[in-house]
mmCIF file of C-alpha atoms in Angstrom:
data_model
loop_
_atom_site.group_PDB
_atom_site.id
_atom_site.type_symbol
_atom_site.label_atom_id
_atom_site.label_comp_id
_atom_site.label_asym_id
_atom_site.label_seq_id
_atom_site.Cartn_x
_atom_site.Cartn_y
_atom_site.Cartn_z
ATOM 1 C CA MET G 1 0.092 0.003 -0.042
ATOM 2 C CA ASP G 2 0.934 3.297 -0.720
ATOM 3 C CA ILE G 3 0.297 4.558 2.718
ATOM 4 C CA ILE G 4 3.078 2.933 4.001
ATOM 5 C CA LYS G 5 5.952 5.207 2.855
ATOM 6 C CA PHE G 6 3.921 8.187 4.490
ATOM 7 C CA ILE G 7 4.061 6.637 7.890
ATOM 8 C CA LYS G 8 7.115 7.370 10.202
ATOM 9 C CA ILE G 9 8.035 5.433 13.270
ATOM 10 C CA ASP G 10 11.127 6.662 14.810
ATOM 11 C CA GLU G 11 12.982 3.788 16.942
ATOM 12 C CA ASN G 12 14.752 6.635 19.229
ATOM 13 C CA SER G 13 11.957 8.289 20.277
ATOM 14 C CA ARG G 14 10.777 8.508 23.567
ATOM 15 C CA VAL G 15 6.799 8.908 22.223
ATOM 16 C CA PRO G 16 5.159 5.622 22.645
ATOM 17 C CA LYS G 17 4.697 3.738 19.271
ATOM 18 C CA TYR G 18 1.163 3.227 19.592
ATOM 19 C CA GLN G 19 1.036 7.312 19.658
ATOM 20 C CA GLN G 20 3.391 7.697 16.379
ATOM 21 C CA ILE G 21 0.981 5.720 14.709
ATOM 22 C CA VAL G 22 -1.933 8.099 15.363
ATOM 23 C CA ASP G 23 0.296 11.065 15.187
ATOM 24 C CA SER G 24 1.495 10.112 11.937
ATOM 25 C CA ILE G 25 -1.876 9.022 10.290
ATOM 26 C CA ILE G 26 -3.147 12.664 11.527
ATOM 27 C CA ASN G 27 -0.239 14.235 9.904
ATOM 28 C CA ASN G 28 -0.722 12.909 6.588
ATOM 29 C CA ILE G 29 -4.514 13.888 6.625
ATOM 30 C CA SER G 30 -3.791 16.930 7.747
ATOM 31 C CA MET G 31 -1.102 16.975 4.608
ATOM 32 C CA GLY G 32 -3.688 15.736 1.847
ATOM 33 C CA ASN G 33 -1.409 12.585 1.357
ATOM 34 C CA LEU G 34 -4.689 10.261 3.077
ATOM 35 C CA GLU G 35 -8.183 11.104 1.553
ATOM 36 C CA MET G 36 -11.665 10.562 2.705
ATOM 37 C CA ASP G 37 -12.738 6.424 2.478
ATOM 38 C CA GLN G 38 -9.081 5.555 1.398
ATOM 39 C CA LYS G 39 -8.153 2.098 2.826
ATOM 40 C CA ILE G 40 -5.223 1.791 5.134
ATOM 41 C CA PRO G 41 -3.397 -1.182 6.055
ATOM 42 C CA SER G 42 -4.639 -4.150 8.453
ATOM 43 C CA ILE G 43 -3.267 -4.665 11.946
ATOM 44 C CA ASN G 44 -1.543 -7.641 10.970
ATOM 45 C CA LEU G 45 0.116 -5.922 7.435
ATOM 46 C CA PHE G 46 0.892 -2.579 9.796
ATOM 47 C CA SER G 47 2.561 -4.834 12.610
ATOM 48 C CA GLU G 48 4.830 -6.825 10.197
ATOM 49 C CA GLU G 49 5.841 -3.838 7.799
ATOM 50 C CA PHE G 50 7.262 -1.875 10.775
ATOM 51 C CA TYR G 51 8.103 -4.855 13.046
ATOM 52 C CA LEU G 52 5.705 -3.515 15.930
ATOM 53 C CA SER G 53 3.608 -6.056 18.129
ATOM 54 C CA ARG G 54 0.112 -6.358 17.202
ATOM 55 C CA ASP G 55 -1.070 -4.745 20.512
ATOM 56 C CA THR G 56 0.444 -1.733 19.408
ATOM 57 C CA VAL G 57 -0.857 -1.100 16.236
ATOM 58 C CA GLU G 58 -4.431 -2.248 17.553
ATOM 59 C CA LYS G 59 -4.155 0.062 20.657
ATOM 60 C CA ALA G 60 -3.453 2.626 18.058
ATOM 61 C CA TYR G 61 -6.330 1.896 15.752
ATOM 62 C CA ASN G 62 -8.664 1.515 18.441
ATOM 63 C CA ILE G 63 -7.636 5.623 19.266
ATOM 64 C CA LEU G 64 -8.728 6.683 15.619
ATOM 65 C CA LYS G 65 -11.607 4.698 15.742
ATOM 66 C CA GLN G 66 -12.507 6.321 19.161
ATOM 67 C CA ARG G 67 -11.541 9.852 17.413
ATOM 68 C CA ASN G 68 -13.987 8.977 14.584
ATOM 69 C CA ILE G 69 -11.053 9.149 12.460
ATOM 70 C CA ILE G 70 -10.505 5.349 10.968
ATOM 71 C CA SER G 71 -13.523 3.065 10.671
ATOM 72 C CA ALA G 72 -13.699 -0.642 10.315
ATOM 73 C CA ILE G 73 -15.769 -2.652 7.527
ATOM 74 C CA LYS G 74 -16.047 -6.055 8.714
ATOM 75 C CA GLY G 75 -14.560 -8.229 5.994
ATOM 76 C CA LYS G 76 -13.126 -5.271 3.779
ATOM 77 C CA GLY G 77 -10.820 -3.515 6.498
ATOM 78 C CA TYR G 78 -9.891 0.135 7.753
ATOM 79 C CA TYR G 79 -11.209 3.141 5.940
ATOM 80 C CA ILE G 80 -10.055 6.916 6.831
ATOM 81 C CA THR G 81 -13.445 8.601 7.752
ATOM 82 C CA ARG G 82 -12.569 11.978 8.633
ATOM 83 C CA THR G 83 -10.342 14.404 6.803
ATOM 84 C CA LYS G 84 -10.807 17.458 8.297
ATOM 85 C CA LEU G 85 -8.066 16.920 10.842
ATOM 86 C CA ILE G 86 -6.658 20.600 11.337
ATOM 87 C CA SER G 87 -5.415 19.199 14.817
ATOM 88 C CA LYS G 88 -5.258 16.438 17.255
ATOM 89 C CA VAL G 89 -8.366 17.678 19.337
ATOM 90 C CA ASN G 90 -11.539 18.913 17.755
ATOM 91 C CA ILE G 91 -14.209 20.667 19.364
ATOM 92 C CA LEU G 92 -17.635 21.847 18.628
ATOM 93 C CA PHE G 93 -18.548 24.805 20.315
ATOM 94 C CA LEU G 94 -22.457 25.627 20.271
ATOM 95 C CA VAL G 95 -23.815 28.868 21.478
ATOM 96 C CA ASN G 96 -27.286 30.449 21.403
ATOM 97 C CA LYS G 97 -26.260 33.874 20.273
ATOM 98 C CA LEU G 98 -23.889 36.173 19.534
ATOM 99 C CA SER G 99 -22.893 38.790 21.978
ATOM 100 C CA THR G 100 -19.984 40.632 23.686
ATOM 101 C CA TYR G 101 -20.094 38.758 26.874
ATOM 102 C CA LYS G 102 -20.389 35.429 24.931
ATOM 103 C CA MET G 103 -17.897 36.231 22.430
ATOM 104 C CA ARG G 104 -15.385 37.087 25.555
ATOM 105 C CA ILE G 105 -16.163 33.352 26.820
ATOM 106 C CA TYR G 106 -15.314 32.139 23.324
ATOM 107 C CA ASN G 107 -12.125 34.144 23.134
ATOM 108 C CA SER G 108 -10.746 33.300 26.161
ATOM 109 C CA PHE G 109 -11.238 29.678 25.985
ATOM 110 C CA LEU G 110 -9.737 29.733 22.423
ATOM 111 C CA ASN G 111 -6.548 31.694 24.051
ATOM 112 C CA SER G 112 -6.046 29.369 26.942
ATOM 113 C CA LEU G 113 -6.334 26.141 24.941
ATOM 114 C CA VAL G 114 -3.396 24.336 24.036
ATOM 115 C CA PRO G 115 -2.371 24.766 20.102
ATOM 116 C CA ASN G 116 -3.067 21.249 18.850
ATOM 117 C CA SER G 117 -6.500 21.773 18.586
ATOM 118 C CA HIS G 118 -9.210 23.405 16.368
ATOM 119 C CA THR G 119 -12.879 24.682 17.420
ATOM 120 C CA ASP G 120 -15.679 24.920 15.054
ATOM 121 C CA LEU G 121 -18.200 27.949 16.428
ATOM 122 C CA HIS G 122 -21.705 27.415 15.657
ATOM 123 C CA ILE G 123 -24.753 29.937 16.303
ATOM 124 C CA TYR G 124 -28.253 28.335 17.215
ATOM 125 C CA HIS G 125 -29.908 31.715 17.847
ATOM 126 C CA CYS G 126 -32.177 29.571 20.806
ATOM 127 C CA ASP G 127 -33.653 27.550 18.160
ATOM 128 C CA GLU G 128 -34.656 24.192 18.875
ATOM 129 C CA SER G 129 -34.655 22.881 15.461
ATOM 130 C CA LEU G 130 -31.679 24.397 14.556
ATOM 131 C CA PHE G 131 -29.900 23.211 17.401
ATOM 132 C CA LEU G 132 -30.917 19.495 16.940
ATOM 133 C CA ASN G 133 -29.943 19.640 13.252
ATOM 134 C CA LEU G 134 -26.820 20.781 13.949
ATOM 135 C CA LEU G 135 -26.083 18.081 16.647
ATOM 136 C CA ASP G 136 -27.318 15.576 14.208
ATOM 137 C CA LYS G 137 -25.100 16.776 11.468
ATOM 138 C CA TYR G 138 -21.969 16.842 13.562
ATOM 139 C CA LYS G 139 -22.700 13.607 15.453
ATOM 140 C CA SER G 140 -19.520 11.782 16.188
ATOM 141 C CA ALA G 141 -17.600 14.214 14.379
ATOM 142 C CA TYR G 142 -15.741 15.868 17.423
ATOM 143 C CA ASP G 143 -13.796 15.135 20.541
ATOM 144 C CA TYR G 144 -15.869 17.446 22.582
ATOM 145 C CA TYR G 145 -19.424 19.139 22.462
ATOM 146 C CA ILE G 146 -19.304 22.291 24.428
ATOM 147 C CA ILE G 147 -22.990 23.524 24.548
ATOM 148 C CA MET G 148 -24.838 26.545 26.199
ATOM 149 C CA PRO G 149 -28.283 25.702 26.202
ATOM 150 C CA HIS G 150 -30.399 28.389 26.027
ATOM 151 C CA PHE G 151 -34.001 27.759 24.008
ATOM 152 C CA LYS G 152 -37.199 29.893 23.479
ATOM 153 C CA ASN G 153 -40.633 28.411 22.962
ATOM 154 C CA GLU G 154 -43.436 29.461 20.902
ATOM 155 C CA ASN G 155 -43.914 33.000 23.141
ATOM 156 C CA LEU G 156 -40.230 33.959 22.980
ATOM 157 C CA GLN G 157 -39.714 32.942 26.661
ATOM 158 C CA HIS G 158 -36.585 31.365 27.799
ATOM 159 C CA ILE G 159 -36.778 27.239 28.457
ATOM 160 C CA SER G 160 -33.678 25.269 29.151
ATOM 161 C CA SER G 161 -34.424 22.377 27.416
ATOM 162 C CA THR G 162 -36.979 20.042 25.885
ATOM 163 C CA GLY G 163 -37.439 16.560 25.979
ATOM 164 C CA ALA G 164 -36.050 16.315 22.060
ATOM 165 C CA ILE G 165 -33.004 18.572 23.282
ATOM 166 C CA VAL G 166 -32.376 16.076 26.519
ATOM 167 C CA GLU G 167 -32.532 13.192 24.170
ATOM 168 C CA ALA G 168 -30.219 14.793 21.532
ATOM 169 C CA ILE G 169 -27.462 15.928 24.388
ATOM 170 C CA ASN G 170 -27.700 12.176 26.188
ATOM 171 C CA LYS G 171 -26.635 10.732 22.780
ATOM 172 C CA ILE G 172 -23.369 12.399 23.250
ATOM 173 C CA PRO G 173 -20.852 10.668 25.125
ATOM 174 C CA LYS G 174 -20.330 11.857 28.816
ATOM 175 C CA ASP G 175 -16.585 12.260 28.204
ATOM 176 C CA LYS G 176 -17.223 14.421 25.263
ATOM 177 C CA LEU G 177 -19.586 16.882 26.492
ATOM 178 C CA ILE G 178 -19.410 19.919 28.551
ATOM 179 C CA ILE G 179 -22.315 22.385 29.513
ATOM 180 C CA MET G 180 -21.574 25.782 29.943
ATOM 181 C CA ASP G 181 -23.307 28.887 31.203
ATOM 182 C CA ASN G 182 -26.723 27.380 31.898
ATOM 183 C CA PHE G 183 -26.961 24.051 33.516
ATOM 184 C CA LYS G 184 -30.679 23.068 34.321
ATOM 185 C CA LEU G 185 -31.075 19.614 32.626
ATOM 186 C CA PRO G 186 -32.608 16.668 33.869
ATOM 187 C CA ASP G 187 -30.540 13.888 35.003
ATOM 188 C CA SER G 188 -27.557 16.105 35.264
ATOM 189 C CA LYS G 189 -25.323 14.342 37.890
ATOM 190 C CA GLU G 190 -22.828 13.157 35.768
ATOM 191 C CA ILE G 191 -22.618 16.057 33.193
ATOM 192 C CA THR G 192 -19.387 18.099 33.175
ATOM 193 C CA ALA G 193 -20.392 21.452 33.417
ATOM 194 C CA VAL G 194 -19.166 25.266 33.786
ATOM 195 C CA TYR G 195 -22.243 27.309 34.960
ATOM 196 C CA GLN G 196 -24.100 30.299 36.455
ATOM 197 C CA ASP G 197 -26.747 29.881 38.931
ATOM 198 C CA PHE G 198 -29.104 32.622 37.453
ATOM 199 C CA GLU G 199 -31.407 33.019 40.746
ATOM 200 C CA ASN G 200 -28.886 32.790 43.696
ATOM 201 C CA ASP G 201 -26.334 34.730 41.359
ATOM 202 C CA ILE G 202 -28.464 37.715 41.440
ATOM 203 C CA TYR G 203 -29.299 37.752 44.845
ATOM 204 C CA ASP G 204 -26.250 37.174 46.168
ATOM 205 C CA ALA G 205 -24.650 39.989 44.351
ATOM 206 C CA LEU G 206 -27.602 42.403 45.128
ATOM 207 C CA LYS G 207 -26.896 41.790 48.399
ATOM 208 C CA LYS G 208 -23.134 42.774 48.305
ATOM 209 C CA GLY G 209 -24.400 46.222 47.399
ATOM 210 C CA ILE G 210 -27.328 46.548 49.710
ATOM 211 C CA ASP G 211 -25.350 49.287 51.554
ATOM 212 C CA ARG G 212 -25.557 51.391 48.160
ATOM 213 C CA ILE G 213 -29.028 50.227 47.374
ATOM 214 C CA LEU G 214 -31.019 51.435 50.196
ATOM 215 C CA LYS G 215 -30.325 54.928 49.244
ATOM 216 C CA TYR G 216 -33.072 54.568 46.597
ATOM 217 C CA LYS G 217 -36.479 54.841 46.863
ATOM 218 C CA LYS G 218 -37.753 52.221 44.184
ATOM 219 C CA ILE G 219 -35.842 49.501 42.411
ATOM 220 C CA MET G 220 -36.842 48.289 38.677
ATOM 221 C CA LEU G 221 -35.688 45.508 36.916
ATOM 222 C CA ILE G 222 -36.556 45.386 33.388
ATOM 223 C CA TYR G 223 -36.993 41.903 32.431
ATOM 224 C CA PRO G 224 -37.797 41.372 29.087
ATOM 225 C CA GLU G 225 -40.925 39.109 29.042
ATOM 226 C CA LYS G 226 -40.596 38.152 25.210
ATOM 227 C CA SER G 227 -37.081 38.533 23.585
ATOM 228 C CA ILE G 228 -35.617 36.949 20.467
ATOM 229 C CA TYR G 229 -32.837 35.879 22.708
ATOM 230 C CA PRO G 230 -34.815 35.144 26.052
ATOM 231 C CA TYR G 231 -33.320 35.430 29.549
ATOM 232 C CA PRO G 232 -33.840 32.884 32.374
ATOM 233 C CA LYS G 233 -36.942 33.265 34.412
ATOM 234 C CA ARG G 234 -34.509 32.475 37.654
ATOM 235 C CA ILE G 235 -33.195 36.001 37.064
ATOM 236 C CA LEU G 236 -36.532 37.217 38.069
ATOM 237 C CA TYR G 237 -36.959 34.917 40.831
ATOM 238 C CA GLY G 238 -33.908 35.871 42.615
ATOM 239 C CA PHE G 239 -34.489 39.927 42.256
ATOM 240 C CA ILE G 240 -38.234 39.363 43.646
ATOM 241 C CA ARG G 241 -36.458 37.125 46.586
ATOM 242 C CA PHE G 242 -33.722 40.188 47.140
ATOM 243 C CA CYS G 243 -36.454 42.711 47.393
ATOM 244 C CA GLU G 244 -38.756 41.060 49.450
ATOM 245 C CA GLU G 245 -36.452 39.889 52.002
ATOM 246 C CA TYR G 246 -34.954 43.511 52.482
ATOM 247 C CA LYS G 247 -38.666 44.944 51.980
ATOM 248 C CA LEU G 248 -37.788 47.150 48.995
ATOM 249 C CA ASP G 249 -40.691 48.895 46.826
ATOM 250 C CA TYR G 250 -39.882 47.510 43.324
ATOM 251 C CA GLU G 251 -41.663 46.966 40.023
ATOM 252 C CA ILE G 252 -40.421 44.876 36.943
ATOM 253 C CA LEU G 253 -41.075 46.310 33.577
ATOM 254 C CA ASN G 254 -40.694 44.471 30.427
ATOM 255 C CA GLU G 255 -38.789 47.136 28.475
ATOM 256 C CA ILE G 256 -37.661 51.140 28.801
ATOM 257 C CA TYR G 257 -40.461 52.668 27.320
ATOM 258 C CA ASP G 258 -40.212 56.302 25.285
ATOM 259 C CA ASP G 259 -40.908 59.345 27.944
ATOM 260 C CA MET G 260 -40.483 56.980 31.075
ATOM 261 C CA ILE G 261 -41.661 58.507 33.831
ATOM 262 C CA LEU G 262 -38.641 58.718 36.173
ATOM 263 C CA LYS G 263 -38.107 60.265 39.546
ATOM 264 C CA LYS G 264 -35.627 61.193 42.025
ATOM 265 C CA GLY G 265 -34.672 57.961 44.099
ATOM 266 C CA ASP G 266 -35.136 55.520 41.051
ATOM 267 C CA LEU G 267 -32.819 52.669 40.672
ATOM 268 C CA PHE G 268 -33.091 50.582 37.578
ATOM 269 C CA ILE G 269 -31.403 46.845 36.719
ATOM 270 C CA THR G 270 -31.148 46.672 33.030
ATOM 271 C CA ILE G 271 -30.460 43.205 30.843
ATOM 272 C CA GLU G 272 -30.346 44.255 27.410
ATOM 273 C CA GLU G 273 -28.041 46.882 25.897
ATOM 274 C CA PHE G 274 -30.869 48.853 24.293
ATOM 275 C CA ASP G 275 -32.692 49.468 27.257
ATOM 276 C CA LEU G 276 -29.511 50.744 29.049
ATOM 277 C CA VAL G 277 -28.638 53.205 26.318
ATOM 278 C CA SER G 278 -32.537 54.017 26.188
ATOM 279 C CA LEU G 279 -32.264 54.919 29.657
ATOM 280 C CA ILE G 280 -29.033 56.927 29.801
ATOM 281 C CA LYS G 281 -30.428 58.992 27.072
ATOM 282 C CA GLN G 282 -33.411 59.684 28.846
ATOM 283 C CA LEU G 283 -31.384 60.691 31.926
ATOM 284 C CA ARG G 284 -29.614 63.097 29.925
ATOM 285 C CA GLU G 285 -32.502 64.718 28.615
ATOM 286 C CA ASP G 286 -34.505 65.220 31.433
ATOM 287 C CA GLU G 287 -31.104 66.319 33.144
ATOM 288 C CA PHE G 288 -30.894 63.907 36.086
ATOM 289 C CA LYS G 289 -27.438 63.232 37.730
ATOM 290 C CA LEU G 290 -26.637 59.440 37.161
ATOM 291 C CA GLY G 291 -25.439 57.602 40.550
ATOM 292 C CA GLN G 292 -27.076 61.018 42.019
ATOM 293 C CA ASP G 293 -30.542 61.252 41.505
ATOM 294 C CA ILE G 294 -31.126 57.978 39.510
ATOM 295 C CA GLY G 295 -29.092 54.683 39.962
ATOM 296 C CA ILE G 296 -28.601 52.114 37.084
ATOM 297 C CA ILE G 297 -27.063 48.702 37.897
ATOM 298 C CA SER G 298 -26.844 46.413 34.400
ATOM 299 C CA TYR G 299 -26.466 42.779 34.212
ATOM 300 C CA ASN G 300 -23.364 41.486 32.240
ATOM 301 C CA ASP G 301 -20.301 43.146 32.110
ATOM 302 C CA THR G 302 -18.879 44.480 28.829
ATOM 303 C CA PRO G 303 -15.581 46.642 28.171
ATOM 304 C CA LEU G 304 -17.569 49.529 27.384
ATOM 305 C CA LYS G 305 -20.014 49.476 30.471
ATOM 306 C CA GLU G 306 -16.741 49.632 32.430
ATOM 307 C CA LEU G 307 -15.601 52.822 30.442
ATOM 308 C CA LEU G 308 -18.615 54.838 30.775
ATOM 309 C CA GLY G 309 -18.903 53.616 34.703
ATOM 310 C CA ILE G 310 -22.030 51.587 34.693
ATOM 311 C CA THR G 311 -22.137 49.431 37.479
ATOM 312 C CA VAL G 312 -22.767 45.880 36.871
ATOM 313 C CA ILE G 313 -23.875 42.245 38.429
ATOM 314 C CA SER G 314 -21.919 39.984 36.432
ATOM 315 C CA THR G 315 -20.281 36.350 35.912
ATOM 316 C CA ASP G 316 -16.596 36.178 34.787
ATOM 317 C CA PHE G 317 -16.771 35.478 31.395
ATOM 318 C CA LYS G 318 -12.882 35.097 31.170
ATOM 319 C CA VAL G 319 -12.742 32.574 34.066
ATOM 320 C CA MET G 320 -15.538 30.814 32.325
ATOM 321 C CA GLY G 321 -13.536 30.104 29.039
ATOM 322 C CA GLU G 322 -10.557 29.460 30.846
ATOM 323 C CA THR G 323 -12.210 26.975 33.379
ATOM 324 C CA VAL G 324 -13.617 24.931 30.146
ATOM 325 C CA SER G 325 -10.198 24.781 28.329
ATOM 326 C CA ASP G 326 -8.622 23.533 31.641
ATOM 327 C CA MET G 327 -11.250 20.641 31.695
ATOM 328 C CA ILE G 328 -10.489 19.566 28.351
ATOM 329 C CA ILE G 329 -6.323 19.825 28.755
ATOM 330 C CA ASN G 330 -6.461 18.260 32.072
ATOM 331 C CA ARG G 331 -9.365 15.850 30.978
ATOM 332 C CA LYS G 332 -11.434 17.105 34.605
ATOM 333 C CA LYS G 333 -14.897 16.036 34.903
ATOM 334 C CA GLU G 334 -16.461 18.189 37.506
ATOM 335 C CA GLN G 335 -19.356 20.529 38.047
ATOM 336 C CA ILE G 336 -18.314 24.563 38.710
ATOM 337 C CA LYS G 337 -19.892 27.323 39.220
ATOM 338 C CA VAL G 338 -17.998 30.469 37.919
ATOM 339 C CA PRO G 339 -18.101 33.530 40.422
ATOM 340 C CA PHE G 340 -20.736 36.139 39.951
ATOM 341 C CA ASN G 341 -19.838 39.775 40.923
ATOM 342 C CA PHE G 342 -21.272 43.008 42.066
ATOM 343 C CA ILE G 343 -18.843 45.666 40.527
ATOM 344 C CA ASP G 344 -19.411 48.974 41.903
ATOM 345 C CA ARG G 345 -19.021 51.836 39.510
ATOM 346 C CA ASP G 346 -20.011 55.719 39.493
ATOM 347 C CA SER G 347 -23.559 54.800 37.983
ATOM 348 C CA LEU G 348 -24.866 53.934 41.704
#
């Protein structure tokens, strides 16, 4: 077979022979020397050609089969099944939406990941059908599946999963699956996860800022009841629990309306960027002093909010990306809640 001439086994290398076989085949695929559906030597032929034990070659082939790089066809032999092998570790990263903070997670993940890896990013826009199609299309094609499960129902309200979603996720081997950001799935005890605890996070973060919050007379949460990219209702529940525990006057609004009635002593918690911008514009037009007459806390930190001096309650997106990367590098199987912070700036 012509493939034999491409395989290199270094007798003097400290790298195990089986790993040299794996690396050599992957390298030749990436160089274009091996093509999809091309037959490769049998275990016996390979061992005879390179004077290796049959067990050594079989171990290498099993690794290649587990990674879906080769497949065995009964009575015919072994064939190449994947040629998009830019790296040794291939990762599918499924994100529900494009946003500044989602990209901070993704970029942090990439920056801390080992060089010999390749990550494909796909956005499914909180759409169940698109998500299921992507999983079906790429089943068994990746070494790791990183999933942020945020979906919407027909009323544009947030849901974490459906029966079909859970069924599809359960088909992914547990050692290949990492759930990120939203960890609210049935039978999730054995799933690796790096997540936010939405209800307790907002409750605990607001408690940290209680001394600053108490100077305001009324607190408003701008929670979009319906949205193209909806937010977990657990944020709402945590906010209500906080306000009722501290006996605060509060109101839940769907959006920042044009010509909003603003009063001194109001405190707003905004979630969507559009509402934050609209509110700041109205404050300026009505000549209210931000952080003195009216306060703002924004959900999820961004570089722009830091620049503008907006107080935020936010998970640490950089840590989230780095933690998932560390799990892959060190093959950890844990469930880790990411720190959620109250960051006091000029708007409170």
